[in-house]
GROMACS .gro file of N, CA and C in nm:
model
  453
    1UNK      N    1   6.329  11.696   8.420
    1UNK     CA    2   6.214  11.620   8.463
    1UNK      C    3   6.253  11.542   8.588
    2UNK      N    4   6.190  11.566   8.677
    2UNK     CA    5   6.203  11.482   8.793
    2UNK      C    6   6.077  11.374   8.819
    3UNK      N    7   6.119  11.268   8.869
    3UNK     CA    8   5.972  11.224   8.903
    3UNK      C    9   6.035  11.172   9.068
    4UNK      N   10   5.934  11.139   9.126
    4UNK     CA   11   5.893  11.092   9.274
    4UNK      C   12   5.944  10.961   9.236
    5UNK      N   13   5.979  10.878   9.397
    5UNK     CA   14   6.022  10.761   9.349
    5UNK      C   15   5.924  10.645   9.372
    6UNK      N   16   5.797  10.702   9.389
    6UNK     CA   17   5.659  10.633   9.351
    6UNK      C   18   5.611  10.599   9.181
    7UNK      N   19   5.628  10.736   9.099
    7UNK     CA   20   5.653  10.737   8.994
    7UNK      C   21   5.713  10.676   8.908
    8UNK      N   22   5.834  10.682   8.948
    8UNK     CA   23   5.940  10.594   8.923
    8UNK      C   24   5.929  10.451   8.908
    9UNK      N   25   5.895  10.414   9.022
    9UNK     CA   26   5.865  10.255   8.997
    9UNK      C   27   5.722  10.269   8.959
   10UNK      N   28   5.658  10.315   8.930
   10UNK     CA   29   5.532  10.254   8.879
   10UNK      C   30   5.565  10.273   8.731
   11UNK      N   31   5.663  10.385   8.698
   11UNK     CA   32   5.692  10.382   8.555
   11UNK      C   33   5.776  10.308   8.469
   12UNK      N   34   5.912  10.247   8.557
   12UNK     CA   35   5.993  10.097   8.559
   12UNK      C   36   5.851  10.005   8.542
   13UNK      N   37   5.756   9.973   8.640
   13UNK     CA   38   5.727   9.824   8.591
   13UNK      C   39   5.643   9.825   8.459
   14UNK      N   40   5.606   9.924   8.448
   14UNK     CA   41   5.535   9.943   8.347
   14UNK      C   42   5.620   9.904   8.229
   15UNK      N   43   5.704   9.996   8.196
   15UNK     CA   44   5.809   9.993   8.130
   15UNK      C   45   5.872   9.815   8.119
   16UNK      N   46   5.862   9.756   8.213
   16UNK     CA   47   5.911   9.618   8.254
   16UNK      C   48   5.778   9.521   8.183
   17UNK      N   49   5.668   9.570   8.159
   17UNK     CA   50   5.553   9.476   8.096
   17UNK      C   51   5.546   9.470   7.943
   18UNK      N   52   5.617   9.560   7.912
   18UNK     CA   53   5.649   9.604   7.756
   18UNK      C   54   5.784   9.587   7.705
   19UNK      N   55   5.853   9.527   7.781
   19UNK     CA   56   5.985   9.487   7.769
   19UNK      C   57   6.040   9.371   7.858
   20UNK      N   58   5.999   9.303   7.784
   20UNK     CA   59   5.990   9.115   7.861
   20UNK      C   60   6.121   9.042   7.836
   21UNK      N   61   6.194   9.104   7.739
   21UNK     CA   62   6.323   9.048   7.716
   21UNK      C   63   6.450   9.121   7.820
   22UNK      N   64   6.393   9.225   7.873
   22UNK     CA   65   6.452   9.350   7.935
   22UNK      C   66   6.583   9.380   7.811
   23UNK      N   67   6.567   9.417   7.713
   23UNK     CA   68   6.650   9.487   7.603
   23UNK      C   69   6.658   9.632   7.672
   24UNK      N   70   6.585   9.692   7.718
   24UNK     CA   71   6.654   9.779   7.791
   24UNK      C   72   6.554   9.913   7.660
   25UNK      N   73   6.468   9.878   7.560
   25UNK     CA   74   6.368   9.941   7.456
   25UNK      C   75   6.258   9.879   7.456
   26UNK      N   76   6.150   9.928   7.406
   26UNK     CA   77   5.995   9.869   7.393
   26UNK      C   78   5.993   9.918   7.257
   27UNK      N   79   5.909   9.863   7.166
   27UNK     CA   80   5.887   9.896   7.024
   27UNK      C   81   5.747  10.027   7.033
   28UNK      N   82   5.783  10.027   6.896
   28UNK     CA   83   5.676  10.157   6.936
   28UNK      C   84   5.508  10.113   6.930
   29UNK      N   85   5.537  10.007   6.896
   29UNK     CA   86   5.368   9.904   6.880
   29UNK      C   87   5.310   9.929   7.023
   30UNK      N   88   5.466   9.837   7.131
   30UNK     CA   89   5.409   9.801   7.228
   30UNK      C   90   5.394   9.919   7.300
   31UNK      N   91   5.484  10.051   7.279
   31UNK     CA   92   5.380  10.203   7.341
   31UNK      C   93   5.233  10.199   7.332
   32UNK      N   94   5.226  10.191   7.210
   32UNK     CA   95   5.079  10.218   7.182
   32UNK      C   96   5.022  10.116   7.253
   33UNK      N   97   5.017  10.031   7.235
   33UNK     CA   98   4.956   9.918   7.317
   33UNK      C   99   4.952   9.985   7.463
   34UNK      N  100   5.048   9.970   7.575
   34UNK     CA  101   5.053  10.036   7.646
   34UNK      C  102   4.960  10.187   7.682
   35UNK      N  103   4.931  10.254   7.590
   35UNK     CA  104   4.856  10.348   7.607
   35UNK      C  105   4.674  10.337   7.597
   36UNK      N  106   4.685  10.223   7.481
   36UNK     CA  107   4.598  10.190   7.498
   36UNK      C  108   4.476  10.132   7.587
   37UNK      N  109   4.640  10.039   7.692
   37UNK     CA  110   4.551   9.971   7.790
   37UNK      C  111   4.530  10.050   7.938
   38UNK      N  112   4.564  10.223   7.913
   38UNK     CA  113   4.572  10.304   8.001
   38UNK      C  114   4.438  10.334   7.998
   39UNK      N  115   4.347  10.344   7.834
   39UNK     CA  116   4.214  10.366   7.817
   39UNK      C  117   4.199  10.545   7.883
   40UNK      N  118   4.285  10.609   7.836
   40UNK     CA  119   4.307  10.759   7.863
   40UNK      C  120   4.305  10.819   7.753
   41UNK      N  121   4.205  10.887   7.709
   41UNK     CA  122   4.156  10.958   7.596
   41UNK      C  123   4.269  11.102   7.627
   42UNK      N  124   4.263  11.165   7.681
   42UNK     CA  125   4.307  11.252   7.713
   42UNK      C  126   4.469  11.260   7.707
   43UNK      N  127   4.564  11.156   7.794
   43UNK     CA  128   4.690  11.095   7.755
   43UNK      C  129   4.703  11.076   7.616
   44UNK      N  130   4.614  10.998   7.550
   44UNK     CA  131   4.641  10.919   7.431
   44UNK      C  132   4.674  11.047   7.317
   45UNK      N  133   4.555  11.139   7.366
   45UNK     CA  134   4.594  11.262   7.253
   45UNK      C  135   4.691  11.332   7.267
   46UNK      N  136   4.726  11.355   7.393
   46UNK     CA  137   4.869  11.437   7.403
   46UNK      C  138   4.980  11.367   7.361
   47UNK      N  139   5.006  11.254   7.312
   47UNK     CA  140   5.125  11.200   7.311
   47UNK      C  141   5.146  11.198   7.236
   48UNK      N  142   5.246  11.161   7.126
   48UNK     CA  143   5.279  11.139   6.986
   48UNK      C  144   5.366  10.997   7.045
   49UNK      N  145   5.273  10.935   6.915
   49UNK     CA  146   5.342  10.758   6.907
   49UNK      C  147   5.501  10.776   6.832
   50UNK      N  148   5.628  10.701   6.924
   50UNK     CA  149   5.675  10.731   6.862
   50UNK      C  150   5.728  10.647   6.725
   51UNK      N  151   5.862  10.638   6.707
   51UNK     CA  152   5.880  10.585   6.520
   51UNK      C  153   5.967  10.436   6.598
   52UNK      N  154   6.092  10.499   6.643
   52UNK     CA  155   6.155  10.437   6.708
   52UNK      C  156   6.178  10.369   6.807
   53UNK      N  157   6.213  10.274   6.896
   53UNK     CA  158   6.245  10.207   7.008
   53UNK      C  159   6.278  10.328   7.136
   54UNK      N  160   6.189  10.292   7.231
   54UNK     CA  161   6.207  10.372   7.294
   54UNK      C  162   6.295  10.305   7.443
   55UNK      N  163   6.374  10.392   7.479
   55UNK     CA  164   6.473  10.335   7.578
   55UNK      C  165   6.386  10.395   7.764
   56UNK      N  166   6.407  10.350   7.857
   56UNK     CA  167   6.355  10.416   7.982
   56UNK      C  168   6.338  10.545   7.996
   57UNK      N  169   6.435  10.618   7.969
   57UNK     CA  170   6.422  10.776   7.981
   57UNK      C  171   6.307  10.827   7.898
   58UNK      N  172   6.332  10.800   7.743
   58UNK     CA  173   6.203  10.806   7.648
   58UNK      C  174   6.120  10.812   7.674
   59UNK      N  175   6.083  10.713   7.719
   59UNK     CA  176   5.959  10.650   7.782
   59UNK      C  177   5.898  10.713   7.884
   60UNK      N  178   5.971  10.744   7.994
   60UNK     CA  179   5.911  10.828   8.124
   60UNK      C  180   5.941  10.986   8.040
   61UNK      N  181   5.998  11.002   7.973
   61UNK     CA  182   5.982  11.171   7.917
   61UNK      C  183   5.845  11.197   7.842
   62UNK      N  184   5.823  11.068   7.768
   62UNK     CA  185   5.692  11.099   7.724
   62UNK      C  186   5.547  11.147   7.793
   63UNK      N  187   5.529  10.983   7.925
   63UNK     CA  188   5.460  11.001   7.998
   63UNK      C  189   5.412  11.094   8.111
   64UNK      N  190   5.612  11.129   8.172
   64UNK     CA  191   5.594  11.219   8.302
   64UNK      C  192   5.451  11.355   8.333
   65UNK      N  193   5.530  11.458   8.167
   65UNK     CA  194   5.501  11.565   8.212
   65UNK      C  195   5.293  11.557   8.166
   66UNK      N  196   5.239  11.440   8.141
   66UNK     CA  197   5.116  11.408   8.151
   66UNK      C  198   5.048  11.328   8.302
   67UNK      N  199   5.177  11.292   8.378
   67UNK     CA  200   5.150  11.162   8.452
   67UNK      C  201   5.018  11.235   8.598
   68UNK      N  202   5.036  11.345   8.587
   68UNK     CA  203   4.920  11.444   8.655
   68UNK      C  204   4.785  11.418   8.670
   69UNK      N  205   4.708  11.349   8.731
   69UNK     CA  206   4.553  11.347   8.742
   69UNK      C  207   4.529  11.188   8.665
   70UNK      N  208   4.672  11.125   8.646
   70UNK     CA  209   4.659  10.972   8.558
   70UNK      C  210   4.610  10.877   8.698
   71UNK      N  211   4.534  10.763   8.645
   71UNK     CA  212   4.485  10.634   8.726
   71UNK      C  213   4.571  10.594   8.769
   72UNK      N  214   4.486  10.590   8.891
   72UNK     CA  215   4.592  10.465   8.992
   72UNK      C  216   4.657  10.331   8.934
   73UNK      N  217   4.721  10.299   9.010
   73UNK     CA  218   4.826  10.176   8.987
   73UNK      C  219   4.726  10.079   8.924
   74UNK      N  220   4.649  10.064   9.035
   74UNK     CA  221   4.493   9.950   9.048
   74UNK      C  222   4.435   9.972   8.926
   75UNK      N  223   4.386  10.086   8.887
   75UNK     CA  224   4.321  10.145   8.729
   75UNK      C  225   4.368  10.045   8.655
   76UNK      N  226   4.500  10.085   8.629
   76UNK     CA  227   4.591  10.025   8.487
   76UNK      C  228   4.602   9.931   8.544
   77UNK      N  229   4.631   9.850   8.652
   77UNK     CA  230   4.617   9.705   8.609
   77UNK      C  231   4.460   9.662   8.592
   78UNK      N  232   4.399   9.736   8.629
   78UNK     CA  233   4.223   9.650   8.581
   78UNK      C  234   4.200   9.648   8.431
   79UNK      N  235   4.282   9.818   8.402
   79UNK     CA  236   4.309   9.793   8.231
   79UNK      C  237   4.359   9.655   8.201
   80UNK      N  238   4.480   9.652   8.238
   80UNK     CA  239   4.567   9.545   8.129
   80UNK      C  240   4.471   9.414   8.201
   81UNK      N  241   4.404   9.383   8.257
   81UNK     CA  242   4.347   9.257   8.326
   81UNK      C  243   4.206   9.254   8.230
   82UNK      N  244   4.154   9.318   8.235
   82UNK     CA  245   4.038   9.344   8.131
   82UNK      C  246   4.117   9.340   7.982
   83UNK      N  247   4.231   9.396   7.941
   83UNK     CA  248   4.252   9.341   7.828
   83UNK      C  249   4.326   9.194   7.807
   84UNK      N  250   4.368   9.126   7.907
   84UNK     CA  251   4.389   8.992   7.850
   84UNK      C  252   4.286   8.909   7.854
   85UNK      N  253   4.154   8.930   7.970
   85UNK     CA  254   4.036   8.886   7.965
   85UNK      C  255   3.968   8.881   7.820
   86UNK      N  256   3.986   8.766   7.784
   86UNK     CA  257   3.978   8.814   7.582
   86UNK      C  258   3.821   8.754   7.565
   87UNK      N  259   3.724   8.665   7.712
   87UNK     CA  260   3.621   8.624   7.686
   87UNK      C  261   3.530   8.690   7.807
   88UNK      N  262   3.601   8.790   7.804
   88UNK     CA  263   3.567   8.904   7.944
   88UNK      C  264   3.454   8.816   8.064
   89UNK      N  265   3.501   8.671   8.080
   89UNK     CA  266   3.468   8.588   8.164
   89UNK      C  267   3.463   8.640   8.284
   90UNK      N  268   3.618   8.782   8.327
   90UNK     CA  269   3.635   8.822   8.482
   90UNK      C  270   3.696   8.735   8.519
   91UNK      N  271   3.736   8.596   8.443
   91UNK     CA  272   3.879   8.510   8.484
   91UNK      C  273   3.961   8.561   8.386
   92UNK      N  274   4.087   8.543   8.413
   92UNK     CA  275   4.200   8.520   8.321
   92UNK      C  276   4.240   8.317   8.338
   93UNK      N  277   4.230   8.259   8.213
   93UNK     CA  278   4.313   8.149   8.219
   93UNK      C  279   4.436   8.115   8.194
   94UNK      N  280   4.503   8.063   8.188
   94UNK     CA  281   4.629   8.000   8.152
   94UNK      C  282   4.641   8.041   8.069
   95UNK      N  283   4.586   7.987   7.924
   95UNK     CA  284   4.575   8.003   7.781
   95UNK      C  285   4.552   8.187   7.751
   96UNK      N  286   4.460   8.266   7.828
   96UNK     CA  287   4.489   8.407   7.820
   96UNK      C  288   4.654   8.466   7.838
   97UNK      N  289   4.624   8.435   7.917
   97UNK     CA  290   4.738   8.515   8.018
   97UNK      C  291   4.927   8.471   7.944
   98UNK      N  292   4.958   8.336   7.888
   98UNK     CA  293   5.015   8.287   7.783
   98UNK      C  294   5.008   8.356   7.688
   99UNK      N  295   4.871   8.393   7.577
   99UNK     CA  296   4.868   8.501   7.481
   99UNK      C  297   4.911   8.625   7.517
  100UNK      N  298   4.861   8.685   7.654
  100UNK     CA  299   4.920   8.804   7.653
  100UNK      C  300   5.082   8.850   7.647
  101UNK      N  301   5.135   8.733   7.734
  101UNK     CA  302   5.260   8.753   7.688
  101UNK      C  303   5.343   8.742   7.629
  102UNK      N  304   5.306   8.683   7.511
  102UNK     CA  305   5.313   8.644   7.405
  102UNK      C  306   5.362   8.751   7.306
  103UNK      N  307   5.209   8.850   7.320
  103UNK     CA  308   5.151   8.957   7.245
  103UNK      C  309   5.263   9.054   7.301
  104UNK      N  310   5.335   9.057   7.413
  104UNK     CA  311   5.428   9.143   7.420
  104UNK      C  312   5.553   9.173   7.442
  105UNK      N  313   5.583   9.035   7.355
  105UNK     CA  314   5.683   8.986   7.316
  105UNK      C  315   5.812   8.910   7.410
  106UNK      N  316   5.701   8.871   7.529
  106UNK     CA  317   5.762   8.720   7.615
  106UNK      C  318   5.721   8.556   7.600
  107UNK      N  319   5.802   8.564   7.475
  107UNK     CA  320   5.799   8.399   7.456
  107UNK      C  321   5.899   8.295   7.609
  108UNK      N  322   5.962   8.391   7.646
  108UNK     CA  323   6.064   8.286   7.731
  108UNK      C  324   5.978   8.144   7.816
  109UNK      N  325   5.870   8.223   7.871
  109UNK     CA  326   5.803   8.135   7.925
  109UNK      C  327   5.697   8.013   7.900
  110UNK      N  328   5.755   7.892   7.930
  110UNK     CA  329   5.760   7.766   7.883
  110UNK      C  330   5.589   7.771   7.955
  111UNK      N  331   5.510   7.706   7.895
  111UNK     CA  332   5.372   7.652   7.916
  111UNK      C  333   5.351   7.631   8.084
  112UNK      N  334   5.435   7.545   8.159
  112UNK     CA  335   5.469   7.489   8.273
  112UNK      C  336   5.485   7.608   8.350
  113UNK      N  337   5.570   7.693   8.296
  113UNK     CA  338   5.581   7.850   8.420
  113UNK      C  339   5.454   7.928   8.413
  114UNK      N  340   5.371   7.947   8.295
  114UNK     CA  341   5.268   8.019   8.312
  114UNK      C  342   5.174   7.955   8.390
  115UNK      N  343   5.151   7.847   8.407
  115UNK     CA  344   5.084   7.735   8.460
  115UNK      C  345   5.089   7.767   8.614
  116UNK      N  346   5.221   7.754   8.648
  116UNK     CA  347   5.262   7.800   8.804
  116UNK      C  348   5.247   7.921   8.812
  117UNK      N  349   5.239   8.034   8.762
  117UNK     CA  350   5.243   8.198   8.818
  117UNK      C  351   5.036   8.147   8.841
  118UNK      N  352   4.994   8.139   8.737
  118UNK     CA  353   4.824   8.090   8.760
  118UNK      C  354   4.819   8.040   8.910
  119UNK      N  355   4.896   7.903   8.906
  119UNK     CA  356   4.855   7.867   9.017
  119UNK      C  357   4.902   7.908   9.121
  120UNK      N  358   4.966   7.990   9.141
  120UNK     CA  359   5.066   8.047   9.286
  120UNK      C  360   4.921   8.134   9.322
  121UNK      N  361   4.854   8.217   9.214
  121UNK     CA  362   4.778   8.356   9.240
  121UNK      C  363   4.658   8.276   9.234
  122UNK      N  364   4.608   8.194   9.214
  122UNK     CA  365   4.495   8.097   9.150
  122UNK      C  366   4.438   8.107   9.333
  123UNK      N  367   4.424   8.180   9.426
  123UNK     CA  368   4.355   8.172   9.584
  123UNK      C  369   4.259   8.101   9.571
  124UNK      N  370   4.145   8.126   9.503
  124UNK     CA  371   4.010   8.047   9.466
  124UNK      C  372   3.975   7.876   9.485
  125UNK      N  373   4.130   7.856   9.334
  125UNK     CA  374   4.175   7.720   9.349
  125UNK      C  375   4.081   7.674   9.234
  126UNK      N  376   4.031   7.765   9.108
  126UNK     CA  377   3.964   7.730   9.048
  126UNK      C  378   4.028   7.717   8.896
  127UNK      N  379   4.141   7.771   8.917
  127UNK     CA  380   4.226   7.752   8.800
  127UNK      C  381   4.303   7.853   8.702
  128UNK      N  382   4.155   7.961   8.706
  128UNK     CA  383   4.215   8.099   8.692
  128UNK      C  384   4.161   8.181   8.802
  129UNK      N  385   4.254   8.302   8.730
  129UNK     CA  386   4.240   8.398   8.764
  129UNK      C  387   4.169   8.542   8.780
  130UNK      N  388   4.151   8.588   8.914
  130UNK     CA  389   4.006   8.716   8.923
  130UNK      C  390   4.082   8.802   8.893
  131UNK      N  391   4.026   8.923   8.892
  131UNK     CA  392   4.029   9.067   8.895
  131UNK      C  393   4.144   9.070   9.091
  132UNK      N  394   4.002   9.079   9.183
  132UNK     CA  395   4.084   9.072   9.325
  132UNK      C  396   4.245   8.984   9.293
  133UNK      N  397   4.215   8.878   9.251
  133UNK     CA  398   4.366   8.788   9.255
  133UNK      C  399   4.514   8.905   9.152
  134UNK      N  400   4.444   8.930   9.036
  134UNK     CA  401   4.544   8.987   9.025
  134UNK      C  402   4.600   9.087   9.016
  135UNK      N  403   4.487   9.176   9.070
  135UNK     CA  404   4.565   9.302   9.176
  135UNK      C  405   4.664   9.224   9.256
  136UNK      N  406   4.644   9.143   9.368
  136UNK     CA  407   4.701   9.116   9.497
  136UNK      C  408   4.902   9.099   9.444
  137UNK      N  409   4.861   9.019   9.267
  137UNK     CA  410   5.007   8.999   9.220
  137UNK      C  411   5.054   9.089   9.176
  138UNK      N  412   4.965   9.226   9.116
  138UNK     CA  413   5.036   9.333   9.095
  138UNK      C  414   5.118   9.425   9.197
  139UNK      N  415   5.015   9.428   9.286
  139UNK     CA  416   5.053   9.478   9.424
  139UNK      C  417   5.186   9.435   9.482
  140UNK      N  418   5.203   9.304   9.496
  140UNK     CA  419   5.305   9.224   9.545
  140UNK      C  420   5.463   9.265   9.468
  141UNK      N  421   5.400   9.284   9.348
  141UNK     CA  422   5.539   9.300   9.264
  141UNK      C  423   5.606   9.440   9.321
  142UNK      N  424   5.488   9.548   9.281
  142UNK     CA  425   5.492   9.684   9.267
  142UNK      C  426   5.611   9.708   9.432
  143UNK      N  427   5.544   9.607   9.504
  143UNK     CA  428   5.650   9.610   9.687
  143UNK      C  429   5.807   9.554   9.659
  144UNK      N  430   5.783   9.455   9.557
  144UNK     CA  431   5.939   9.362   9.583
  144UNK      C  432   6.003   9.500   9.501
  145UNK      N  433   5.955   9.583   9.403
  145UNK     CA  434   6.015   9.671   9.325
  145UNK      C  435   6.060   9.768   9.392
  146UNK      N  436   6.006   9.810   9.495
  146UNK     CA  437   6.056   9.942   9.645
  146UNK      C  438   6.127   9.868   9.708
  147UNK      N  439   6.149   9.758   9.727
  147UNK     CA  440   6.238   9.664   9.867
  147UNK      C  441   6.139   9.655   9.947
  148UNK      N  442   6.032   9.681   9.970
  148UNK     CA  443   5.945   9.625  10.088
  148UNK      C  444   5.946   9.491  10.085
  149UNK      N  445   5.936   9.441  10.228
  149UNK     CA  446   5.922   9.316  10.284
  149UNK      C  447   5.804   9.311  10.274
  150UNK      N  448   5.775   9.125  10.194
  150UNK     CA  449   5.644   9.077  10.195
  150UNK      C  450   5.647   8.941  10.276
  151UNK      N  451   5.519   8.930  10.300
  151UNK     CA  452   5.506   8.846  10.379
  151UNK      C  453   5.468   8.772  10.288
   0.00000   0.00000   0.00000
């Protein structure tokens, strides 16, 4: 299996949202989860959930040889943005965005840091967060992950 090194990192960060401790495995919950928030009927059936912890290779072996005709970057994050949107307001707040990572198993972050990632992306200045806003942070990451220079 080869993948592109577009692939690649879009399949690292992914891999990196489901593994918040970076253990270097994702549980097999948080696959499913993950697939879920792909909202790909089509993926979802081809795959088999697996039993065990799945390590990086796993993980992109599962996905790769489906990764063909799959949503853009932008897609899946409007997925996972629509799923922490838990009052589908079209903001994410503090208190969301805290549960979500929570839910996938990043406790590290103290009340005060989620607070600041909000407000770094918070452009508006309204407290949370849009849809536009957090593309712009997905985007941003998806660059520091290639080495591109951001401004």
């Amino acid at each position: 299996m080869s993948l592109t090194h577009a692939q690649e990192i879009e399949f690292k960060e992914a891999f990196a949202l489901f593994d918040p401790t970076n253990s270097g495995t994702i549980q097999p919950q948080a696959f499913s989860d993950f697939l879920a928030l792909l909202n790909n009927p089509e993926l979802s059936s081809k795959v088999t959930l697996p039993t065990q912890p799945l390590d990086f290779k796993a993980f992109t072996a599962l996905l790769a040889a489906n990764h063909k005709g799959a949503e853009t970057s932008d897609e899946a994050y409007a997925a996972l943005f629509k799923s922490i949107n838990k009052d589908a307001s079209g903001n994410v707040s503090s208190a969301e965005l805290r549960s979500a990572l929570q839910h996938f198993g990043n406790n590290a972050l103290s009340e005060a840091d989620v607070d600041e990632i909000v407000h770094e992306a918070d452009v508006s200045g309204d407290g949370r967060i849009c849809l536009e806003e957090f593309l712009k942070i997905m985007q941003k990451s998806e660059k520091k992950l290639r080495g591109e220079h951001i401004v």
